[in-house]
Amino acid sequence: MSAPSPHTHVEPAEARIAPKPRLRRFHQARWDEPLIFELTSPGERGVGVPVPDLPVPDLPPGLRRAEAPALPEMSQPHVLRHYLRLSQENLGVDLNVDIGQGTCTMKYSPKINDAFVRDPRISELHPLQDESTVQGVLEILYRLEGLLKEISGMDRVSLQPGAGSSAIYANVTMIRAYHAARGEGDQRDEVITTQFSHPTNAAAPKTAGYKVITLMPDADGYPDIEALKAAVGPRTAALLITNPEDTGIFNPRIEEFVRIVHEAGGLCCYDQANANGILGITRARDAGFDLCHFNLHKTFSTPHACGGPAAGASAVTEALAPFLPRPTVEFDGSRYHLDDDRPESVGKIRPFYGVVSNLVRAYAWIMALGAEGLRDVAETAVLNNNYLIHKVLQIKGVSLPYAQGRRRIEQARYSWEQLNADTGIHSEQIGYRVSDFGTHYWTSHHPYLVPEPMTLEPTESYSQADLDEYAAILAEVAREAYEDPETVRTAPHNGPIHQMKGESLDDPGTWAVTWRAYQRKLA
Amino acid sequence: MKVGLVVNPVAGVGGRVGLKGSDSPEVQQQAFALGAVARAGERAATALRELLARRPDAAILTAAGAMGEESARAAGLTPMVVYVPGEPTSAADTVAAARTLAPHVDLLLFAGGDGTARDILEAVGDSLPVLGIPTGVKMHSAVFAVNPRAAGEVAASSSSSSRLRDAEVVDRVDGTTQLFGHLRVPDIPTRVQQRKTGSSGITPDAVSGIAAELADLLTPGELLVLGPGTTTRAIAAAWGVDIPVLGVSVLADQTLVAADVSGDELLKLVTATPARIAVTPIGGQGFLLGRGNQQLTPEVLRRVGLDRLHVVATEAKIAALGGRPLLVDTGDDRLDAAFPRYLRVISGHRRTILYPLHSERH
Ligand SMILES: Cc1ncc(COP(=O)(O)O)c(C=O)c1O
């Protein structure tokens, strides 16, 4: 099987002149599908377990349930149909051009990597197996750490975090442990971040007990360096910053930011969740950072997992290595082993090894590309983004605020402010209407610093034709907004459900994320 | 260039004595009885000085006496007087003076607050460019320059080819903000107040976080002076205290001590007991002090200390400022200059936003 390459979509030159994009006459399935608990049919079973021939000894009372578990009773085909139907009412990275999920770095997850993970040599491992019997997977983890060290320039990496936020939280606890070890733990109680950094950079330190100071962007969209100077001091524990920020703007003065914080005695922690535009081009260590993290489910192509376990990686310099979560994977020249004997460690943040299935996928992805391939990923992602910017900015009513004349890296935050002023249509409504053409975008950009925002992130996975199609859909919806705003205002028309009442999403009193919670709220 | 000037001589007198406007003759009398001093004329003169420094050729047309002539003379000018008001002056004089001036000038400057803006709207509508010199108590309309000096600057840089925009004239009537119409204002964004945004993102979560942070700062018995605004009102409500949206209120230990206090009453209170002040910027405009909260006089602010003045706002409200700095116009230049360049705006429990503050004196 061939290696997944970001160039697989490039066709011979004569074929590359994309045909004028055709707008799809898309209509999504609507199944009116009940919740699986409502599909229960008493006595229906997925597997008919034979009655045992021999008498079954009674379980000790402490192990016996008082009542049978409240699970739906269903046959296998009913379960299968249920989930297939739900999947038909959904959009996702394997179904549509998913570049409207800006900041999420949606890219193709090569299916070959799933084959590796499903291989019994991985899938049948038990986390409690003796170390001598899991040398192979430990070697993969050890090598993956080596690759991420190279990519970040850092000295040690923990693969334990279960997601980006989990990695940022781990980094914050290491920062806390570092200052405590130097006797400055109580004094340094402030963390500085920026408004366009991912919100976890504020939430994680706050959860860890820090006071959080947020810097706003200056007129060009860069975090305000004068504000940073006013913010740092003997109470500064760290700067947590994303770069490029969610606007796709790379902060060219990042080394100066680091210097200012270091001079005040604080640490610098780089959010490289999304390193897609800078792989092989710049490294956290080279900018002077002490810690950084990666989202393997973004840059390194593993599935995002929708709230399930994804995978993060925390990378640190030698000075912070003693504080890494335990265990670490060590190699003595002949054997691999898990080192749990780390007295200064911040402790365990996940059981066992981390999310091994995703770590294996990330390892396979990096190995298939090689160093040059990684750089190709970054260059293609940046090229795709700037191509799309060029196309989108030809659409009436849209603009790209901040940093005029400067290139965006891997994503761009646009504004429909003009279109809104002209037509009264909001960005969110455009996002709904776009879904009538078989793709979507979301507007999770609170607070709306950029008015009527839209963030597009066309990673290396999308072809020129994909980008043309997406731009053509936006152009069509913008045209409608000017000529037939009612159609946009009342969208979606072709989705499985019509408009949702957004307010209820903001009110925890009306949510129910489990069947049990739903039952309780009904009562 | 011909510039018209109409001054509402009593604009703003209510503010420093804790009244919510100065529109009615009764309020004006009450204000003067409470010791208020009219400052509209003085602020109009500041604007004219700035205008003249930049456009020495500008000719000023105005109304007699306190309605403009005195301000022009104070700025070193001999104006052309085209209207003579009655004694005492009234809103009808503002309307009549503006009507008389309109056909003869390129730009009409007026000094007042929201009530005066309504009179100007009634008089001239959208027939010519207009700009407000802020001197009133309430200035929620988008027709005012950020301060008198900026008014002079905008006037000087405007010409017949200047871009104009429609600016809302709004006023509080019976507790609600009403829109009365639009005036045409020179479009020089950072120097002209933006319209007050209604949405401040006041969700229970955001506000209870701010309330918790203030509670952490306060010691038992310490006074908390809350400026006007929906944010501060929601903070008090989080403690079960009901305070008016427009006045200045004083709390201690999360109970109400006094509502609608005047500058003098406030000074007595904060002199007797240690205090902190929490103010919130006017949404969309960024004014922290000097608009709608003139009861927080320079004397009160000095007594409490700027390090005990806390700015509170939700993230959404700060975002709605669109990057424009916070503004202070306490009426005391030395005090304005003492503010730091960046303020820590409390946006939640243990959360602050470092936000730039602009004072003419920086
Ligand atoms: C820049 C950045 N940092 C951190 C995160 C948090 O990662 P996760 O969603 O895996 O917790 C994200 C993902 O949304 C991100 O885009």
Coordinates of N, CA, C and O and ligand atoms in Angstrom, one line a residue, chain A residues 103 163-165 168 198 200 242 246 271 273 293 295 297-298, ligand 1:
Chain A
T103 N -10.1 25.8 12.9 CA -9.4 25.6 14.2 C -9.4 24.1 14.6 O -8.6 23.8 15.5
A163 N -6.1 14.2 25.3 CA -6.6 15.2 24.4 C -5.7 16.5 24.5 O -4.8 16.5 25.3
G164 N -6.0 17.4 23.7 CA -5.3 18.7 23.7 C -5.4 19.4 25.1 O -4.5 19.8 25.7
S165 N -6.7 19.5 25.5 CA -6.9 20.1 26.8 C -6.2 19.4 27.9 O -5.7 20.0 28.9
I168 N -2.7 20.4 27.8 CA -2.4 21.8 28.4 C -2.5 21.7 29.9 O -1.7 22.3 30.6
H198 N -6.4 29.4 21.9 CA -7.5 28.5 22.2 C -8.0 28.7 23.6 O -7.1 28.8 24.5
T200 N -8.8 26.9 26.0 CA -8.2 26.0 27.0 C -7.0 26.6 27.7 O -6.8 26.3 28.9
T242 N -1.1 30.4 21.9 CA -1.3 29.7 20.6 C -0.6 30.5 19.5 O -0.8 31.7 19.5
D246 N -5.9 31.6 16.4 CA -7.1 31.1 15.7 C -7.5 31.9 14.5 O -8.3 31.5 13.7
D271 N 1.1 26.5 22.7 CA 0.0 25.6 22.3 C 0.2 25.3 20.8 O 0.0 26.2 19.9
A273 N -1.2 22.6 19.4 CA -2.3 21.7 19.0 C -2.4 21.5 17.5 O -2.4 20.4 17.0
H293 N 2.6 21.6 23.5 CA 1.8 20.3 23.3 C 1.3 20.2 21.9 O 1.2 21.2 21.2
N295 N -1.8 18.2 19.5 CA -3.0 17.4 19.4 C -2.7 16.4 18.3 O -2.6 16.7 17.1
H297 N -4.6 14.3 17.2 CA -5.8 14.2 16.4 C -6.0 15.4 15.5 O -7.0 15.5 14.8
K298 N -5.1 16.3 15.5 CA -5.2 17.4 14.5 C -4.1 17.2 13.5 O -4.2 16.5 12.5
Ligands
LIG1 C1 -5.2 25.5 19.4 C2 -5.9 24.5 20.2 N1 -5.5 24.2 21.4 C3 -6.1 23.3 22.2 C4 -7.2 22.6 21.8 C5 -7.9 21.6 22.7 O1 -7.8 20.3 22.2 P1 -8.8 19.2 22.6 O2 -10.1 19.6 21.9 O3 -8.2 17.9 22.1 O4 -9.0 19.1 24.1 C6 -7.7 22.8 20.5 C7 -8.8 22.1 19.9 O5 -9.9 22.5 19.8 C8 -7.0 23.8 19.7 O6 -7.4 24.1 18.4

